[in-house]
Amino acid sequence: MGGGAVVQQEPTPLTRHLRVHEHRGHTVLEFRGEIDIAAAVEITPALDRVTDRPGARIVIDLRAVEFFDCSGLRLLYRARGRVLERGGRLHLVCTHPLTLRVFRVTGLSRLLPPQPSLDAAVEQPEAASSRPGVEGRRRGGVV
C-alpha cells in the first residue's frame, strides 16, 4: 500500500445499540437503533463502566437513534448523575426533532443541552454539564 493513507476503522460495538470510541479527549457513547427497555438493559452495564471513572469527559451521541422512549431518558439521567457525582463532564449530541421535543418537554434540555455535532459538544464550556441550582442550595437559596 502506498501513499500513506490512513484508514479509520469503525469502532467495535459493545452491543447492537452501543458503540464506544474516543473523540478529542472525550469518550463517546454512540447509541444506535431503537432505545427502549430491551436496549437499556444491554446498554446499562457499559454505561456504568464508562461513567464510573473520576473526572470522565463523556459525550452521548444520539444521531443514530431511530426510536427513543422513557428508558432512554432514564439512561441519560443515570449517566448525568454518575458523571457529575465523580466530577466529570457530560455532553449530548442529538439532531432528531421529535427527540429534541421530548428533551424540551421533560426539561432534560436545560440540564443537558443537546448539540448538533461531536465537535460542538466537546467545545461546550464546563458549565454546560454542571448541575444547575447546586450553588443556590449550598447558599440556602430556593432552586
PDB file of C-alpha atoms in Angstrom, residues 24-94:
ATOM      1  CA  ARG A  24     -10.817  14.843  21.064  1.00  0.00           C
ATOM      2  CA  GLY A  25     -10.170  13.559  24.569  1.00  0.00           C
ATOM      3  CA  HIS A  26     -13.770  12.550  25.248  1.00  0.00           C
ATOM      4  CA  THR A  27     -15.302   9.087  25.449  1.00  0.00           C
ATOM      5  CA  VAL A  28     -18.238   8.941  23.034  1.00  0.00           C
ATOM      6  CA  LEU A  29     -21.145   6.616  23.758  1.00  0.00           C
ATOM      7  CA  GLU A  30     -22.951   6.299  20.440  1.00  0.00           C
ATOM      8  CA  PHE A  31     -26.467   4.965  20.965  1.00  0.00           C
ATOM      9  CA  ARG A  32     -27.885   3.224  17.876  1.00  0.00           C
ATOM     10  CA  GLY A  33     -31.245   1.969  16.663  1.00  0.00           C
ATOM     11  CA  GLU A  34     -34.263   1.700  18.937  1.00  0.00           C
ATOM     12  CA  ILE A  35     -33.540   2.750  22.512  1.00  0.00           C
ATOM     13  CA  ASP A  36     -36.272   1.059  24.515  1.00  0.00           C
ATOM     14  CA  ILE A  37     -36.307  -1.069  27.671  1.00  0.00           C
ATOM     15  CA  ALA A  38     -34.552  -4.003  25.963  1.00  0.00           C
ATOM     16  CA  ALA A  39     -31.794  -1.727  24.642  1.00  0.00           C
ATOM     17  CA  ALA A  40     -31.445  -0.065  28.056  1.00  0.00           C
ATOM     18  CA  VAL A  41     -30.795  -3.467  29.649  1.00  0.00           C
ATOM     19  CA  GLU A  42     -27.980  -4.034  27.116  1.00  0.00           C
ATOM     20  CA  ILE A  43     -26.512  -0.533  27.425  1.00  0.00           C
ATOM     21  CA  THR A  44     -26.579  -0.072  31.230  1.00  0.00           C
ATOM     22  CA  PRO A  45     -23.532  -2.237  32.146  1.00  0.00           C
ATOM     23  CA  ALA A  46     -21.282  -0.472  29.603  1.00  0.00           C
ATOM     24  CA  LEU A  47     -22.684   2.925  30.543  1.00  0.00           C
ATOM     25  CA  ASP A  48     -21.961   2.224  34.216  1.00  0.00           C
ATOM     26  CA  ARG A  49     -18.369   1.170  33.455  1.00  0.00           C
ATOM     27  CA  VAL A  50     -17.651   4.317  31.459  1.00  0.00           C
ATOM     28  CA  THR A  51     -19.392   6.693  33.893  1.00  0.00           C
ATOM     29  CA  ASP A  52     -17.648   5.179  36.932  1.00  0.00           C
ATOM     30  CA  ARG A  53     -14.328   6.900  36.184  1.00  0.00           C
ATOM     31  CA  PRO A  54     -13.496  10.030  38.215  1.00  0.00           C
ATOM     32  CA  GLY A  55     -13.352  13.157  36.059  1.00  0.00           C
ATOM     33  CA  ALA A  56     -14.652  11.374  32.949  1.00  0.00           C
ATOM     34  CA  ARG A  57     -15.342  13.515  29.884  1.00  0.00           C
ATOM     35  CA  ILE A  58     -18.216  11.865  28.055  1.00  0.00           C
ATOM     36  CA  VAL A  59     -20.418  12.639  25.074  1.00  0.00           C
ATOM     37  CA  ILE A  60     -23.595  10.670  24.415  1.00  0.00           C
ATOM     38  CA  ASP A  61     -24.336  10.752  20.683  1.00  0.00           C
ATOM     39  CA  LEU A  62     -27.950  10.037  19.699  1.00  0.00           C
ATOM     40  CA  ARG A  63     -27.730  10.820  15.975  1.00  0.00           C
ATOM     41  CA  ALA A  64     -28.001   7.118  15.009  1.00  0.00           C
ATOM     42  CA  VAL A  65     -31.097   6.572  17.179  1.00  0.00           C
ATOM     43  CA  GLU A  66     -34.329   5.689  15.376  1.00  0.00           C
ATOM     44  CA  PHE A  67     -36.627   5.446  18.423  1.00  0.00           C
ATOM     45  CA  PHE A  68     -36.180   6.807  21.945  1.00  0.00           C
ATOM     46  CA  ASP A  69     -38.565   6.158  24.831  1.00  0.00           C
ATOM     47  CA  CYS A  70     -38.555   6.816  28.588  1.00  0.00           C
ATOM     48  CA  SER A  71     -35.990   4.025  29.044  1.00  0.00           C
ATOM     49  CA  GLY A  72     -33.585   6.142  27.023  1.00  0.00           C
ATOM     50  CA  LEU A  73     -34.363   9.182  29.171  1.00  0.00           C
ATOM     51  CA  ARG A  74     -33.571   7.131  32.275  1.00  0.00           C
ATOM     52  CA  LEU A  75     -30.199   6.174  30.747  1.00  0.00           C
ATOM     53  CA  LEU A  76     -29.367   9.842  30.157  1.00  0.00           C
ATOM     54  CA  TYR A  77     -30.376  10.906  33.674  1.00  0.00           C
ATOM     55  CA  ARG A  78     -28.407   7.965  35.109  1.00  0.00           C
ATOM     56  CA  ALA A  79     -25.299   8.854  33.092  1.00  0.00           C
ATOM     57  CA  ARG A  80     -25.558  12.528  34.037  1.00  0.00           C
ATOM     58  CA  GLY A  81     -25.872  11.796  37.747  1.00  0.00           C
ATOM     59  CA  ARG A  82     -22.988   9.329  37.790  1.00  0.00           C
ATOM     60  CA  VAL A  83     -20.645  11.586  35.802  1.00  0.00           C
ATOM     61  CA  LEU A  84     -21.375  14.700  37.864  1.00  0.00           C
ATOM     62  CA  GLU A  85     -21.023  12.818  41.167  1.00  0.00           C
ATOM     63  CA  ARG A  86     -17.489  11.915  40.088  1.00  0.00           C
ATOM     64  CA  GLY A  87     -16.505  15.403  38.964  1.00  0.00           C
ATOM     65  CA  GLY A  88     -16.788  14.703  35.246  1.00  0.00           C
ATOM     66  CA  ARG A  89     -18.411  16.361  32.261  1.00  0.00           C
ATOM     67  CA  LEU A  90     -21.245  15.010  30.140  1.00  0.00           C
ATOM     68  CA  HIS A  91     -22.493  16.409  26.846  1.00  0.00           C
ATOM     69  CA  LEU A  92     -25.236  15.309  24.481  1.00  0.00           C
ATOM     70  CA  VAL A  93     -25.442  15.226  20.683  1.00  0.00           C
ATOM     71  CA  CYS A  94     -28.917  14.994  19.167  1.00  0.00           C
TER      72      CYS A  94
END
